[in-house]
Amino acid sequence: MPEVTYLAAIRQGMWEEMERDENVFILGEDVGAYGGAFKVTDGFLERFGGQRVIDTPISEAAIVGAAAGAAHMGFRPIAEMQFIDFISCAYDMLTNYVATARYRAGLPTPMVVRGPSGGYVRGGPFHSQNPEAAFLHTPGLKIVCPATARDAKGLIKAAVRDEDPVLYFEHKYLYRRIKEDLPADEEILTPIGKARLAREGSDLTIVTWSAMVFKALETAEQLEAEDGLSVEVLDLRTLLPMDDEAIMASVRKTNRVLIAHEDTRTGGVAGEITARINNDAFEFLDAPVKRVAAHDVPLPYAPSLEDFVLPQTEDLLAAARWLAAY
Amino acid sequence: MASPNSVSQPPSIPTGLSVEQLLDLYYYMRLTRSLEERLAALYRQTKVVGGLFRSLGQEADAVGSAYALDQDKGDILSPLIRNLGSMLVRGATPVEVLRQYMAKAESPTHGRDLNIHYGTPEQGFIGQISHLGDMVPVMGGIALSFKMRGEDRVALVYVGDGAMSTGTFHEGINFAAVQRLPLVVIAENNGYAFSTPTAKQSAVKHLADKAAAYGIPGVRADGNDVLAVYEVTRRAVDRARSGEGVTLIELETYRRKGHAEHDDQSYQPTEEIARWEADDPIDRYVRQLTSSGWSTPAALADIDRRIADELAAAVALVEPEAMPEAGTALAGVCLDPPEAEREWYDRG
Ligand SMILES: Cc1ncc(C[n+]2csc(CCOP(=O)(O)OP(=O)(O)O)c2C)c(N)n1
């Protein structure tokens, strides 16, 4: 089986969908001739032509708005944000127009907005963001955050085929660091709304997604080796709609939950997950639900500061040990 | 390109600048270029933490325009990523810029923001954020405060051909135009926004044509001619100061390096780059200064030496400096004291 990076997996997924359905097209800044700031769409212009790979002006609101209009007409646009931090420029379009279209007016808006998110790359406050919490609060959107190459491919394909707007947040730290053997002859589709059990365990669950999955796995291995603890890792993959069933099944099994995310703590997705656990599985808890998240500051640039602000494996280890001892 | 005329007597300077001021312009352009060359060397040694953005070939546009502002009157500008030169004119120092790029504790943002994203109204410039176009309404607000207080001050903001495609550019310049604010908007047309040529950003023939949509004058100038840039900006600044409102200035220039140091700029034809290299703004200005008798090669070489010494000292000072202490990351989001630093598990 060929070895495929996380980045190549996204490419493959989009490529296959564009081959399969002529209504799929790409629009964004520098996506055509240049192949995208991170080369995710390299070669697409040559294969699919300028009608289906559109270089746009620096106009995120127009990119998202135009994608919505085309989606109403039966196209399935994939809009790229050069960095996901710039999705804020299209916030109005997404939350007011796109997210309400079906409910308000019965207008189907099958479109994907994707882009590189996440920190640990010395990108400073405007090239490191994780905007999922800002959109989790908006009914009408779906949000996916793949951690593996398989899911990067499976989720972009599923997002393209979904009948509703999907925000696809890929983690730029994983682009070339993650490599997996993916079968060339199998169609990979990851269902939206379904979590993945990344590691089985019985003493404690870490609920997480995106790049944090790898810190959770490291934590689990270290806890097994050093503390004899059996740690389960649940990779949510989709944040909206959330896979409550998978979360509760794990809570009922391990009775101790740590939620880890890279975004800042206050108003972060962990708060929502905690509320759901309290509601659905409170009696199964042997300890309070804990969270590890970034400190509540804009993400600073200096490595010493960034490493301090973002959650590290040591933070997960300490939190997990506290939970296990509770 | 105007051919320099040779005369025995130093001719009067068309811009009304003194010879000392002409040499100032040279100094700032050369300082910009040399500082960026230093940064490029540090970048190759992986001592720059993030990306590096160059303004090679655009020094005249940044320096000439900023020089048209009045430091004593308290004018304020906001640069874009290729306007290091404009900040140096307003008093930014190589030490500050080196510390920013190298994320040092003593940097103006204490390691929080990167490259030339820094500045305060007191310094005469305020830093951009990455989100293109955002500084247009902000500088409009600064100009609004000048107007509300009846002050004799002017604000100036830079946008690229790409940044002009943003909604914030449009909203900001329109608001300022309606309010007749003392604002000068410089549109730097350097041919590309990352890989995207200007023709794919805007369908107008000239970016200055957009001014018509806001009911303000739009003018164009050769961005590689520092005196022309100075003159066109000076007129717009005077106009703004006398209460006549916003001017949009398009400066035509060229981005000779890639978008950032990592970009191989394969999408820029080599002949195109070569053509603009032949029209290098510093070389051109040196020819102008020496052939007109305003200066001599020896005097300019003195300035170059002064800059080299200044930069060597700045690098020697900054390189060994420490990055910020991790714990300093928490303070200062708001004015209130930060939450007492808690143990890791309390982060939950
Ligand atoms: C709103 C927004 N979208 C996308 C980007 C990513 N980006 C950074 S610089 C750049 C190109 C800028 O071009 P231009 O304004 O012409 O300035 P130049 O780099 O040519 O000096 C892009 C697309 C951004 N910074 N802000």
PDB file of C-alpha atoms and ligand atoms in Angstrom, chain A residues 29 58 60 82 86 89, chain B residues 82 130-132 160-163 190 192-194 259, ligand 1:
ATOM      1  CA  GLU A  29      -6.465  32.482  -2.981  1.00  0.00           C
ATOM      2  CA  ILE A  58      -8.221  38.311  -1.369  1.00  0.00           C
ATOM      3  CA  GLU A  60     -12.926  35.679   1.969  1.00  0.00           C
ATOM      4  CA  GLN A  82      -5.351  30.315   2.861  1.00  0.00           C
ATOM      5  CA  PHE A  86      -8.949  34.315   7.757  1.00  0.00           C
ATOM      6  CA  CYS A  89     -13.448  37.611   7.440  1.00  0.00           C
TER       7      CYS A  89
ATOM      8  CA  ARG B  82       6.692  45.528   2.596  1.00  0.00           C
ATOM      9  CA  SER B 130      -2.073  39.822   9.372  1.00  0.00           C
ATOM     10  CA  HIS B 131      -5.675  40.237   8.300  1.00  0.00           C
ATOM     11  CA  LEU B 132      -5.253  42.371   5.202  1.00  0.00           C
ATOM     12  CA  GLY B 160      -1.165  46.125  -1.409  1.00  0.00           C
ATOM     13  CA  ASP B 161      -2.859  45.374  -4.711  1.00  0.00           C
ATOM     14  CA  GLY B 162      -4.123  42.262  -2.934  1.00  0.00           C
ATOM     15  CA  ALA B 163      -5.252  43.911   0.277  1.00  0.00           C
ATOM     16  CA  ASN B 190       3.924  45.521  -6.856  1.00  0.00           C
ATOM     17  CA  TYR B 192       1.615  40.268  -7.253  1.00  0.00           C
ATOM     18  CA  ALA B 193      -0.296  39.282  -4.167  1.00  0.00           C
ATOM     19  CA  PHE B 194       1.499  36.080  -3.199  1.00  0.00           C
ATOM     20  CA  HIS B 259       6.069  36.491  -1.164  1.00  0.00           C
TER      21      HIS B 259
HETATM   22  C1  LIG C   1      -7.723  38.653   4.914  1.00  0.00           C
HETATM   23  C2  LIG C   1      -6.485  37.936   4.520  1.00  0.00           C
HETATM   24  N1  LIG C   1      -6.558  36.913   3.641  1.00  0.00           N
HETATM   25  C3  LIG C   1      -5.451  36.231   3.278  1.00  0.00           C
HETATM   26  C4  LIG C   1      -4.227  36.561   3.787  1.00  0.00           C
HETATM   27  C5  LIG C   1      -2.981  35.776   3.389  1.00  0.00           C
HETATM   28  N2  LIG C   1      -2.025  36.652   2.693  1.00  0.00           N
HETATM   29  C6  LIG C   1      -1.008  37.237   3.348  1.00  0.00           C
HETATM   30  S1  LIG C   1      -0.155  38.290   2.391  1.00  0.00           S
HETATM   31  C7  LIG C   1      -1.097  37.912   1.032  1.00  0.00           C
HETATM   32  C8  LIG C   1      -0.831  38.616  -0.258  1.00  0.00           C
HETATM   33  C9  LIG C   1      -0.829  40.110  -0.051  1.00  0.00           C
HETATM   34  O1  LIG C   1      -0.714  40.778  -1.250  1.00  0.00           O
HETATM   35  P1  LIG C   1      -0.657  42.357  -1.336  1.00  0.00           P
HETATM   36  O2  LIG C   1      -1.726  42.959  -0.479  1.00  0.00           O
HETATM   37  O3  LIG C   1      -0.655  42.722  -2.757  1.00  0.00           O
HETATM   38  O4  LIG C   1       0.734  42.733  -0.644  1.00  0.00           O
HETATM   39  P2  LIG C   1       2.196  42.252  -1.123  1.00  0.00           P
HETATM   40  O5  LIG C   1       2.478  40.978  -0.418  1.00  0.00           O
HETATM   41  O6  LIG C   1       2.200  42.135  -2.591  1.00  0.00           O
HETATM   42  O7  LIG C   1       3.102  43.333  -0.643  1.00  0.00           O
HETATM   43  C10 LIG C   1      -2.079  36.978   1.362  1.00  0.00           C
HETATM   44  C11 LIG C   1      -3.063  36.427   0.430  1.00  0.00           C
HETATM   45  C12 LIG C   1      -4.196  37.618   4.729  1.00  0.00           C
HETATM   46  N3  LIG C   1      -3.052  37.991   5.320  1.00  0.00           N
HETATM   47  N4  LIG C   1      -5.321  38.283   5.072  1.00  0.00           N
END
